[in-house]
Amino acid sequence: MSAPQQLHELLSEGNELNIVCHNNPDPDCLASALALGRIAAAAGVDESHIHILYDGDISHQQNRAFVNLLDIDLGKFDPKTVRDRPPESLLAFVDHSIPGANNRVPKDTPIDIVIDHHPANGIDARFVDHREHIGAAATILTEYVEALDIDIDEALATALLFAIRRETLNFLRSVTREEYEAAAFLHESADHELLRRLSAPSFTGETLDAIATAIGNRRVKRSVLVSHVGRTTERDALPQAADYLATLEGVETAIIFGVIDDAIQLSARSPDPRIHAGNVLRKAFSDVGSAGGHHDVAGGEIPLGIFGDYTSDDETLLRIVEEVVTARLFAELKIADESNK
C-alpha cells in the first residue's frame, strides 16, 4: 500500500481531525494543513469536525494576506483539545513533528500523523512522512492530493503553489525535482492574479523600523553578520531582515535576533555551504531554549526567564541580551566578535 493510501485509510478510521500548526504558522504550514483537511474530508471525516489550529501570531503581512484572501478557517490551539481524546479523534502535525518543539502540544502526547520536511529526530506517530531533502511540506501534500485524486479547487491550488514558491524563494532555495513537478500539477488550477497579489503585500511601518534597526546594529566578522532589532512586536521582521542582510556584499550568513513579548526570537539565513545554520543555533542555545532548522534557514526561541535579574529595566535587559546572544553566536562559529559596520 502506498503512503497516500495508508494516510487515507488512517483518516477513514477517525471522526475528528485536529491539525495543529507550528507556532506563528507560515504559508507552507497553513497550505499543508488545508490540503490535509481536504484529504480527510474525502476520507469521510465530516468537514465540521476538521480543525486547523495554531498558537502565536500570524503577523507577517504576507501570511495575513494569505489567510485573509484564501479565507482559511483557523482556530486558536488549546492544549485541552489533545488531552485524553478518544481513538477516533485524530491529531496531525504538518511542517513540524515533535510535541513541545515549536508548538504548545504537551510532550509525550500521542500523535497520529506527521508530514514534515524539517530536520528532526525521534519522530513518533502512527503515520510519518518525513523527508528532509524536500523543499516544502506543501510539495508532499500536493503529491498526496494528486495520488488520491482529491478534487483541487482554485483556492487549494493557489495556497499550495504559493507555499511552495515562498518556501523555496521562488525555486531558488532547497528546491528539488519534486517542487517543479508539484508546481506543474498545480499551475492550471491556481489563481495567478491572486498569486501576484500575495507575492507583493504592503508592510507596516513597524516592520520597516525593525529592519532599519537591524541594519544599524549589524556586526560583521568574516562573512558572518549578526544583528538585532531590539524589542519589537513585529516577529516576522526578523526573517525579513535576515533575508535582506544576507544579500549584503561579503555576507554569506546573517543571524538576526530580537525581544518579542517574553522571549528572544532568532532567525538565520546562510547560503554558505560551510555553515549549517540550524546546527549553529541549536548548539549555541539548546541549553537555554529551542533552536534548529536547515543548513540555510533556521530559527530559535529563548525564554527571557534566564535574564530574570534584568527584566525590570528594559534598557539594561536589551544590552545584556545583545551581549550574551552575540557572544554565543560568534563563539559557536569560532570567530572573534569584532565589529565591522
mmCIF file of C-alpha atoms in Angstrom:
data_model
loop_
_atom_site.group_PDB
_atom_site.id
_atom_site.type_symbol
_atom_site.label_atom_id
_atom_site.label_comp_id
_atom_site.label_asym_id
_atom_site.label_seq_id
_atom_site.Cartn_x
_atom_site.Cartn_y
_atom_site.Cartn_z
ATOM 1 C CA MET A 1 0.000 0.000 0.000
ATOM 2 C CA SER A 2 1.368 3.415 -0.958
ATOM 3 C CA ALA A 3 1.907 6.191 1.590
ATOM 4 C CA PRO A 4 -1.074 8.240 0.303
ATOM 5 C CA GLN A 5 -3.304 5.163 0.583
ATOM 6 C CA GLN A 6 -2.042 4.477 4.116
ATOM 7 C CA LEU A 7 -2.849 8.056 5.102
ATOM 8 C CA HIS A 8 -6.316 7.833 3.549
ATOM 9 C CA GLU A 9 -7.022 4.584 5.406
ATOM 10 C CA LEU A 10 -5.927 6.040 8.733
ATOM 11 C CA LEU A 11 -8.065 9.135 8.221
ATOM 12 C CA SER A 12 -11.069 6.980 7.360
ATOM 13 C CA GLU A 13 -10.886 5.483 10.874
ATOM 14 C CA GLY A 14 -11.468 8.868 12.525
ATOM 15 C CA ASN A 15 -14.497 11.068 13.031
ATOM 16 C CA GLU A 16 -12.498 14.161 14.016
ATOM 17 C CA LEU A 17 -9.176 15.632 12.908
ATOM 18 C CA ASN A 18 -7.238 18.336 14.723
ATOM 19 C CA ILE A 19 -4.413 19.640 12.543
ATOM 20 C CA VAL A 20 -2.004 21.570 14.774
ATOM 21 C CA CYS A 21 0.225 24.076 13.018
ATOM 22 C CA HIS A 22 3.562 25.132 14.444
ATOM 23 C CA ASN A 23 3.707 28.405 16.350
ATOM 24 C CA ASN A 24 3.285 31.518 14.197
ATOM 25 C CA PRO A 25 2.454 29.436 11.102
ATOM 26 C CA ASP A 26 3.688 30.363 7.635
ATOM 27 C CA PRO A 27 2.107 29.599 4.238
ATOM 28 C CA ASP A 28 3.854 26.230 3.932
ATOM 29 C CA CYS A 29 2.301 25.048 7.189
ATOM 30 C CA LEU A 30 -1.113 26.593 6.517
ATOM 31 C CA ALA A 31 -1.412 25.309 2.943
ATOM 32 C CA SER A 32 -0.322 21.844 4.063
ATOM 33 C CA ALA A 33 -2.956 21.879 6.799
ATOM 34 C CA LEU A 34 -5.596 22.976 4.302
ATOM 35 C CA ALA A 35 -4.657 20.119 1.955
ATOM 36 C CA LEU A 36 -4.659 17.537 4.750
ATOM 37 C CA GLY A 37 -8.114 18.735 5.751
ATOM 38 C CA ARG A 38 -9.354 18.178 2.175
ATOM 39 C CA ILE A 39 -7.888 14.678 2.167
ATOM 40 C CA ALA A 40 -9.607 13.942 5.489
ATOM 41 C CA ALA A 41 -12.951 15.140 4.120
ATOM 42 C CA ALA A 42 -12.506 12.862 1.105
ATOM 43 C CA ALA A 43 -11.785 10.004 3.524
ATOM 44 C CA GLY A 44 -15.123 10.556 5.230
ATOM 45 C CA VAL A 45 -14.394 12.910 8.126
ATOM 46 C CA ASP A 46 -17.186 15.476 8.490
ATOM 47 C CA GLU A 47 -15.864 18.901 7.489
ATOM 48 C CA SER A 48 -17.320 20.424 10.665
ATOM 49 C CA HIS A 49 -15.026 18.105 12.642
ATOM 50 C CA ILE A 50 -11.829 19.116 10.837
ATOM 51 C CA HIS A 51 -9.976 21.875 12.694
ATOM 52 C CA ILE A 52 -6.810 23.777 11.757
ATOM 53 C CA LEU A 53 -5.310 25.112 14.982
ATOM 54 C CA TYR A 54 -2.370 27.380 15.740
ATOM 55 C CA ASP A 55 -0.689 29.264 18.550
ATOM 56 C CA GLY A 56 1.254 32.506 18.491
ATOM 57 C CA ASP A 57 0.572 35.164 15.864
ATOM 58 C CA ILE A 58 0.080 35.474 12.147
ATOM 59 C CA SER A 59 1.888 38.771 11.960
ATOM 60 C CA HIS A 60 3.869 38.724 8.717
ATOM 61 C CA GLN A 61 1.941 40.849 6.218
ATOM 62 C CA GLN A 62 2.255 38.137 3.579
ATOM 63 C CA ASN A 63 0.924 35.488 5.977
ATOM 64 C CA ARG A 64 -2.031 37.683 6.974
ATOM 65 C CA ALA A 65 -2.848 38.283 3.333
ATOM 66 C CA PHE A 66 -2.570 34.544 2.677
ATOM 67 C CA VAL A 67 -5.120 33.700 5.388
ATOM 68 C CA ASN A 68 -7.497 36.531 4.515
ATOM 69 C CA LEU A 69 -7.501 36.271 0.737
ATOM 70 C CA LEU A 70 -7.805 32.487 0.749
ATOM 71 C CA ASP A 71 -10.374 32.594 3.570
ATOM 72 C CA ILE A 72 -8.648 29.891 5.640
ATOM 73 C CA ASP A 73 -10.668 28.978 8.738
ATOM 74 C CA LEU A 74 -8.306 28.855 11.718
ATOM 75 C CA GLY A 75 -8.784 28.316 15.443
ATOM 76 C CA LYS A 76 -6.509 29.061 18.380
ATOM 77 C CA PHE A 77 -4.910 25.978 19.878
ATOM 78 C CA ASP A 78 -5.877 24.922 23.403
ATOM 79 C CA PRO A 79 -3.873 22.054 24.968
ATOM 80 C CA LYS A 80 -7.136 20.686 26.364
ATOM 81 C CA THR A 81 -8.049 19.750 22.781
ATOM 82 C CA VAL A 82 -5.457 16.979 22.637
ATOM 83 C CA ARG A 83 -5.673 15.620 26.189
ATOM 84 C CA ASP A 84 -7.473 12.319 26.812
ATOM 85 C CA ARG A 85 -9.017 12.267 23.359
ATOM 86 C CA PRO A 86 -10.865 9.152 22.130
ATOM 87 C CA PRO A 87 -9.224 6.904 19.487
ATOM 88 C CA GLU A 88 -11.431 8.285 16.712
ATOM 89 C CA SER A 89 -10.176 11.832 17.376
ATOM 90 C CA LEU A 90 -7.007 12.140 15.296
ATOM 91 C CA LEU A 91 -4.137 14.583 15.850
ATOM 92 C CA ALA A 92 -1.875 15.683 12.992
ATOM 93 C CA PHE A 93 1.260 17.816 12.603
ATOM 94 C CA VAL A 94 2.230 19.375 9.270
ATOM 95 C CA ASP A 95 5.524 21.221 8.700
ATOM 96 C CA HIS A 96 6.723 20.237 12.199
ATOM 97 C CA SER A 97 6.958 16.945 14.010
ATOM 98 C CA ILE A 98 7.749 16.866 17.747
ATOM 99 C CA PRO A 99 5.317 17.708 20.592
ATOM 100 C CA GLY A 100 6.568 20.733 22.509
ATOM 101 C CA ALA A 101 9.028 21.802 19.783
ATOM 102 C CA ASN A 102 7.754 24.996 18.147
ATOM 103 C CA ASN A 103 4.246 24.144 19.327
ATOM 104 C CA ARG A 104 2.313 24.030 22.613
ATOM 105 C CA VAL A 105 1.290 20.399 22.395
ATOM 106 C CA PRO A 106 2.305 18.746 25.699
ATOM 107 C CA LYS A 107 5.330 16.479 25.420
ATOM 108 C CA ASP A 108 4.571 12.739 25.168
ATOM 109 C CA THR A 109 1.169 13.454 23.565
ATOM 110 C CA PRO A 110 0.382 10.610 21.122
ATOM 111 C CA ILE A 111 0.425 11.885 17.524
ATOM 112 C CA ASP A 112 -1.392 10.164 14.694
ATOM 113 C CA ILE A 113 0.016 11.913 11.608
ATOM 114 C CA VAL A 114 3.283 13.754 10.899
ATOM 115 C CA ILE A 115 4.139 15.203 7.487
ATOM 116 C CA ASP A 116 7.275 17.331 7.605
ATOM 117 C CA HIS A 117 10.467 18.340 5.805
ATOM 118 C CA HIS A 118 12.431 19.915 8.674
ATOM 119 C CA PRO A 119 15.375 18.177 10.349
ATOM 120 C CA ALA A 120 14.169 16.274 13.419
ATOM 121 C CA ASN A 121 14.995 13.190 15.462
ATOM 122 C CA GLY A 122 12.752 10.878 17.437
ATOM 123 C CA ILE A 123 9.554 11.406 15.440
ATOM 124 C CA ASP A 124 6.840 9.120 16.809
ATOM 125 C CA ALA A 125 3.441 8.855 15.132
ATOM 126 C CA ARG A 126 1.148 6.259 13.612
ATOM 127 C CA PHE A 127 1.802 7.707 10.154
ATOM 128 C CA VAL A 128 5.030 9.551 9.332
ATOM 129 C CA ASP A 129 6.236 11.059 6.074
ATOM 130 C CA HIS A 130 9.439 12.902 6.973
ATOM 131 C CA ARG A 131 11.582 13.977 4.014
ATOM 132 C CA GLU A 132 14.333 16.433 4.890
ATOM 133 C CA HIS A 133 15.535 16.750 1.302
ATOM 134 C CA ILE A 134 12.179 18.119 0.111
ATOM 135 C CA GLY A 135 11.931 21.900 -0.199
ATOM 136 C CA ALA A 136 8.408 22.320 1.230
ATOM 137 C CA ALA A 137 5.829 20.354 3.173
ATOM 138 C CA ALA A 138 3.290 21.607 0.634
ATOM 139 C CA THR A 139 5.135 19.606 -2.013
ATOM 140 C CA ILE A 140 4.455 16.388 -0.100
ATOM 141 C CA LEU A 141 0.783 17.257 0.385
ATOM 142 C CA THR A 142 0.466 18.098 -3.314
ATOM 143 C CA GLU A 143 1.764 14.627 -4.132
ATOM 144 C CA TYR A 144 -0.923 13.146 -1.856
ATOM 145 C CA VAL A 145 -3.692 15.273 -3.369
ATOM 146 C CA GLU A 146 -2.666 14.142 -6.846
ATOM 147 C CA ALA A 147 -2.200 10.468 -5.930
ATOM 148 C CA LEU A 148 -5.584 10.281 -4.164
ATOM 149 C CA ASP A 149 -7.363 12.180 -6.948
ATOM 150 C CA ILE A 150 -8.661 14.776 -4.481
ATOM 151 C CA ASP A 151 -10.804 17.493 -6.066
ATOM 152 C CA ILE A 152 -8.484 20.505 -6.201
ATOM 153 C CA ASP A 153 -10.228 23.847 -6.467
ATOM 154 C CA GLU A 154 -8.699 27.244 -7.170
ATOM 155 C CA ALA A 155 -8.167 28.145 -3.511
ATOM 156 C CA LEU A 156 -6.327 24.932 -2.618
ATOM 157 C CA ALA A 157 -4.180 25.022 -5.762
ATOM 158 C CA THR A 158 -3.287 28.666 -5.152
ATOM 159 C CA ALA A 159 -2.444 28.022 -1.480
ATOM 160 C CA LEU A 160 -0.180 25.064 -2.246
ATOM 161 C CA LEU A 161 1.561 26.727 -5.196
ATOM 162 C CA PHE A 162 2.192 29.938 -3.267
ATOM 163 C CA ALA A 163 3.512 27.938 -0.299
ATOM 164 C CA ILE A 164 5.983 26.062 -2.489
ATOM 165 C CA ARG A 165 7.140 29.279 -4.146
ATOM 166 C CA ARG A 166 7.503 31.086 -0.828
ATOM 167 C CA GLU A 167 9.282 28.224 0.955
ATOM 168 C CA THR A 168 11.817 27.844 -1.864
ATOM 169 C CA LEU A 169 12.231 31.582 -2.522
ATOM 170 C CA ASN A 170 10.697 31.194 -5.978
ATOM 171 C CA PHE A 171 12.571 27.949 -6.662
ATOM 172 C CA LEU A 172 15.977 29.316 -5.666
ATOM 173 C CA ARG A 173 16.401 27.698 -2.216
ATOM 174 C CA SER A 174 16.360 23.977 -1.327
ATOM 175 C CA VAL A 175 14.373 23.204 -4.468
ATOM 176 C CA THR A 176 14.104 19.636 -5.775
ATOM 177 C CA ARG A 177 12.578 17.980 -8.806
ATOM 178 C CA GLU A 178 9.511 17.279 -6.659
ATOM 179 C CA GLU A 179 8.824 21.022 -6.253
ATOM 180 C CA TYR A 180 8.816 21.545 -10.031
ATOM 181 C CA GLU A 181 6.543 18.559 -10.537
ATOM 182 C CA ALA A 182 4.135 19.758 -7.844
ATOM 183 C CA ALA A 183 4.092 23.256 -9.338
ATOM 184 C CA ALA A 184 3.352 21.867 -12.788
ATOM 185 C CA PHE A 185 0.406 19.905 -11.383
ATOM 186 C CA LEU A 186 -0.990 22.965 -9.557
ATOM 187 C CA HIS A 187 -0.372 25.539 -12.271
ATOM 188 C CA GLU A 188 -3.551 25.157 -14.303
ATOM 189 C CA SER A 189 -5.890 25.270 -11.284
ATOM 190 C CA ALA A 190 -4.266 28.211 -9.450
ATOM 191 C CA ASP A 191 -5.439 31.837 -9.474
ATOM 192 C CA HIS A 192 -2.379 33.596 -10.889
ATOM 193 C CA GLU A 193 -3.672 37.105 -10.236
ATOM 194 C CA LEU A 194 -4.070 36.168 -6.566
ATOM 195 C CA LEU A 195 -0.569 34.694 -6.579
ATOM 196 C CA ARG A 196 0.761 38.063 -7.744
ATOM 197 C CA ARG A 197 -1.177 39.889 -5.009
ATOM 198 C CA LEU A 198 0.142 37.523 -2.360
ATOM 199 C CA SER A 199 3.700 37.991 -3.585
ATOM 200 C CA ALA A 200 3.704 41.756 -3.070
ATOM 201 C CA PRO A 201 1.668 42.696 0.027
ATOM 202 C CA SER A 202 2.118 46.021 1.810
ATOM 203 C CA PHE A 203 4.010 46.033 5.098
ATOM 204 C CA THR A 204 3.781 48.106 8.250
ATOM 205 C CA GLY A 205 5.943 50.998 9.345
ATOM 206 C CA GLU A 206 6.849 48.969 12.443
ATOM 207 C CA THR A 207 8.313 46.243 10.250
ATOM 208 C CA LEU A 208 10.334 48.788 8.302
ATOM 209 C CA ASP A 209 11.581 50.330 11.568
ATOM 210 C CA ALA A 210 12.668 46.910 12.868
ATOM 211 C CA ILE A 211 14.574 46.139 9.674
ATOM 212 C CA ALA A 212 16.219 49.589 9.837
ATOM 213 C CA THR A 213 17.280 48.879 13.435
ATOM 214 C CA ALA A 214 18.840 45.584 12.345
ATOM 215 C CA ILE A 215 20.742 47.374 9.597
ATOM 216 C CA GLY A 216 22.082 49.906 12.066
ATOM 217 C CA ASN A 217 23.047 47.331 14.717
ATOM 218 C CA ARG A 218 24.849 44.905 12.432
ATOM 219 C CA ARG A 219 28.166 43.370 13.367
ATOM 220 C CA VAL A 220 30.156 41.656 10.638
ATOM 221 C CA LYS A 221 33.107 39.327 11.042
ATOM 222 C CA ARG A 222 34.500 37.478 8.051
ATOM 223 C CA SER A 223 31.361 36.528 6.085
ATOM 224 C CA VAL A 224 29.027 36.373 9.120
ATOM 225 C CA LEU A 225 26.632 39.171 10.056
ATOM 226 C CA VAL A 226 24.884 39.256 13.453
ATOM 227 C CA SER A 227 22.368 41.937 14.374
ATOM 228 C CA HIS A 228 19.302 42.620 16.489
ATOM 229 C CA VAL A 229 16.092 44.595 16.216
ATOM 230 C CA GLY A 230 15.815 45.415 19.928
ATOM 231 C CA ARG A 231 12.305 44.951 21.282
ATOM 232 C CA THR A 232 9.555 44.713 18.690
ATOM 233 C CA THR A 233 6.042 43.404 18.171
ATOM 234 C CA GLU A 234 6.870 42.529 14.556
ATOM 235 C CA ARG A 235 8.105 38.945 14.846
ATOM 236 C CA ASP A 236 8.281 38.434 11.104
ATOM 237 C CA ALA A 237 10.544 41.432 10.691
ATOM 238 C CA LEU A 238 13.361 39.130 11.853
ATOM 239 C CA PRO A 239 13.331 36.720 8.878
ATOM 240 C CA GLN A 240 12.715 39.659 6.561
ATOM 241 C CA ALA A 241 15.768 41.434 7.970
ATOM 242 C CA ALA A 242 17.783 38.216 7.727
ATOM 243 C CA ASP A 243 16.792 37.757 4.068
ATOM 244 C CA TYR A 244 17.710 41.355 3.292
ATOM 245 C CA LEU A 245 21.025 41.483 5.169
ATOM 246 C CA ALA A 246 22.143 38.133 3.755
ATOM 247 C CA THR A 247 22.384 39.945 0.402
ATOM 248 C CA LEU A 248 24.948 42.441 1.737
ATOM 249 C CA GLU A 249 28.199 42.248 -0.203
ATOM 250 C CA GLY A 250 30.641 39.927 1.548
ATOM 251 C CA VAL A 251 27.991 38.396 3.837
ATOM 252 C CA GLU A 252 27.134 34.722 3.474
ATOM 253 C CA THR A 253 25.462 34.146 6.861
ATOM 254 C CA ALA A 254 23.038 36.558 8.549
ATOM 255 C CA ILE A 255 21.610 35.945 12.033
ATOM 256 C CA ILE A 256 19.047 38.376 13.449
ATOM 257 C CA PHE A 257 17.503 38.341 16.911
ATOM 258 C CA GLY A 258 15.102 40.456 18.901
ATOM 259 C CA VAL A 259 12.985 40.544 22.042
ATOM 260 C CA ILE A 260 9.311 39.837 21.444
ATOM 261 C CA ASP A 261 6.999 39.638 24.468
ATOM 262 C CA ASP A 262 8.724 37.322 26.959
ATOM 263 C CA ALA A 263 11.226 35.628 24.634
ATOM 264 C CA ILE A 264 14.199 36.236 22.372
ATOM 265 C CA GLN A 265 13.470 35.165 18.799
ATOM 266 C CA LEU A 266 16.216 34.315 16.303
ATOM 267 C CA SER A 267 16.243 33.965 12.527
ATOM 268 C CA ALA A 268 19.193 32.839 10.405
ATOM 269 C CA ARG A 269 19.954 32.662 6.695
ATOM 270 C CA SER A 270 23.101 31.009 5.356
ATOM 271 C CA PRO A 271 23.711 30.119 1.709
ATOM 272 C CA ASP A 272 27.304 29.351 2.811
ATOM 273 C CA PRO A 273 27.737 25.547 2.424
ATOM 274 C CA ARG A 274 30.383 25.575 5.168
ATOM 275 C CA ILE A 275 27.841 26.666 7.788
ATOM 276 C CA HIS A 276 24.765 24.728 8.883
ATOM 277 C CA ALA A 277 22.556 27.479 10.310
ATOM 278 C CA GLY A 278 20.254 25.061 12.134
ATOM 279 C CA ASN A 279 23.154 23.332 13.891
ATOM 280 C CA VAL A 280 24.752 26.666 14.821
ATOM 281 C CA LEU A 281 21.606 27.915 16.565
ATOM 282 C CA ARG A 282 20.873 24.562 18.177
ATOM 283 C CA LYS A 283 24.376 24.149 19.614
ATOM 284 C CA ALA A 284 24.575 27.790 20.727
ATOM 285 C CA PHE A 285 21.248 27.851 22.573
ATOM 286 C CA SER A 286 19.974 24.317 23.266
ATOM 287 C CA ASP A 287 20.808 24.704 26.966
ATOM 288 C CA VAL A 288 18.623 27.819 27.349
ATOM 289 C CA GLY A 289 15.938 27.500 24.671
ATOM 290 C CA SER A 290 14.954 25.705 21.491
ATOM 291 C CA ALA A 291 16.503 26.220 18.062
ATOM 292 C CA GLY A 292 17.264 24.424 14.831
ATOM 293 C CA GLY A 293 16.434 24.189 11.161
ATOM 294 C CA HIS A 294 18.003 23.557 7.784
ATOM 295 C CA HIS A 295 21.574 24.335 6.732
ATOM 296 C CA ASP A 296 20.424 27.552 5.057
ATOM 297 C CA VAL A 297 17.318 28.582 7.054
ATOM 298 C CA ALA A 298 16.908 28.334 10.818
ATOM 299 C CA GLY A 299 15.235 29.880 13.823
ATOM 300 C CA GLY A 300 15.024 29.699 17.586
ATOM 301 C CA GLU A 301 13.457 30.964 20.772
ATOM 302 C CA ILE A 302 14.981 31.679 24.181
ATOM 303 C CA PRO A 303 12.683 32.439 27.144
ATOM 304 C CA LEU A 304 13.577 35.705 28.860
ATOM 305 C CA GLY A 305 13.415 33.936 32.199
ATOM 306 C CA ILE A 306 17.149 33.311 32.056
ATOM 307 C CA PHE A 307 17.609 37.097 32.224
ATOM 308 C CA GLY A 308 15.266 37.428 35.211
ATOM 309 C CA ASP A 309 17.621 39.752 37.086
ATOM 310 C CA TYR A 310 17.281 42.391 34.361
ATOM 311 C CA THR A 311 13.632 42.243 33.272
ATOM 312 C CA SER A 312 12.638 45.286 35.348
ATOM 313 C CA ASP A 313 14.952 47.539 33.314
ATOM 314 C CA ASP A 314 14.315 47.171 29.591
ATOM 315 C CA GLU A 315 17.346 49.191 28.504
ATOM 316 C CA THR A 316 19.679 47.052 30.605
ATOM 317 C CA LEU A 317 17.883 43.876 29.502
ATOM 318 C CA LEU A 318 18.351 44.668 25.808
ATOM 319 C CA ARG A 319 22.030 45.477 26.325
ATOM 320 C CA ILE A 320 22.660 42.212 28.191
ATOM 321 C CA VAL A 321 20.687 40.194 25.631
ATOM 322 C CA GLU A 322 22.697 41.731 22.797
ATOM 323 C CA GLU A 323 25.992 40.946 24.516
ATOM 324 C CA VAL A 324 25.136 37.375 25.510
ATOM 325 C CA VAL A 325 23.443 36.276 22.298
ATOM 326 C CA THR A 326 26.085 37.831 20.043
ATOM 327 C CA ALA A 327 28.920 36.338 22.094
ATOM 328 C CA ARG A 328 27.363 32.862 21.964
ATOM 329 C CA LEU A 329 26.874 33.053 18.222
ATOM 330 C CA PHE A 330 30.415 34.159 17.432
ATOM 331 C CA ALA A 331 31.792 31.588 19.887
ATOM 332 C CA GLU A 332 29.830 28.773 18.231
ATOM 333 C CA LEU A 333 31.029 29.990 14.829
ATOM 334 C CA LYS A 334 34.573 30.054 16.239
ATOM 335 C CA ILE A 335 35.256 33.609 15.197
ATOM 336 C CA ALA A 336 36.180 36.577 17.364
ATOM 337 C CA ASP A 337 33.487 39.229 17.950
ATOM 338 C CA GLU A 338 34.992 42.187 16.129
ATOM 339 C CA SER A 339 32.519 44.793 14.872
ATOM 340 C CA ASN A 340 32.741 45.968 11.273
ATOM 341 C CA LYS A 341 29.810 48.131 10.190
#
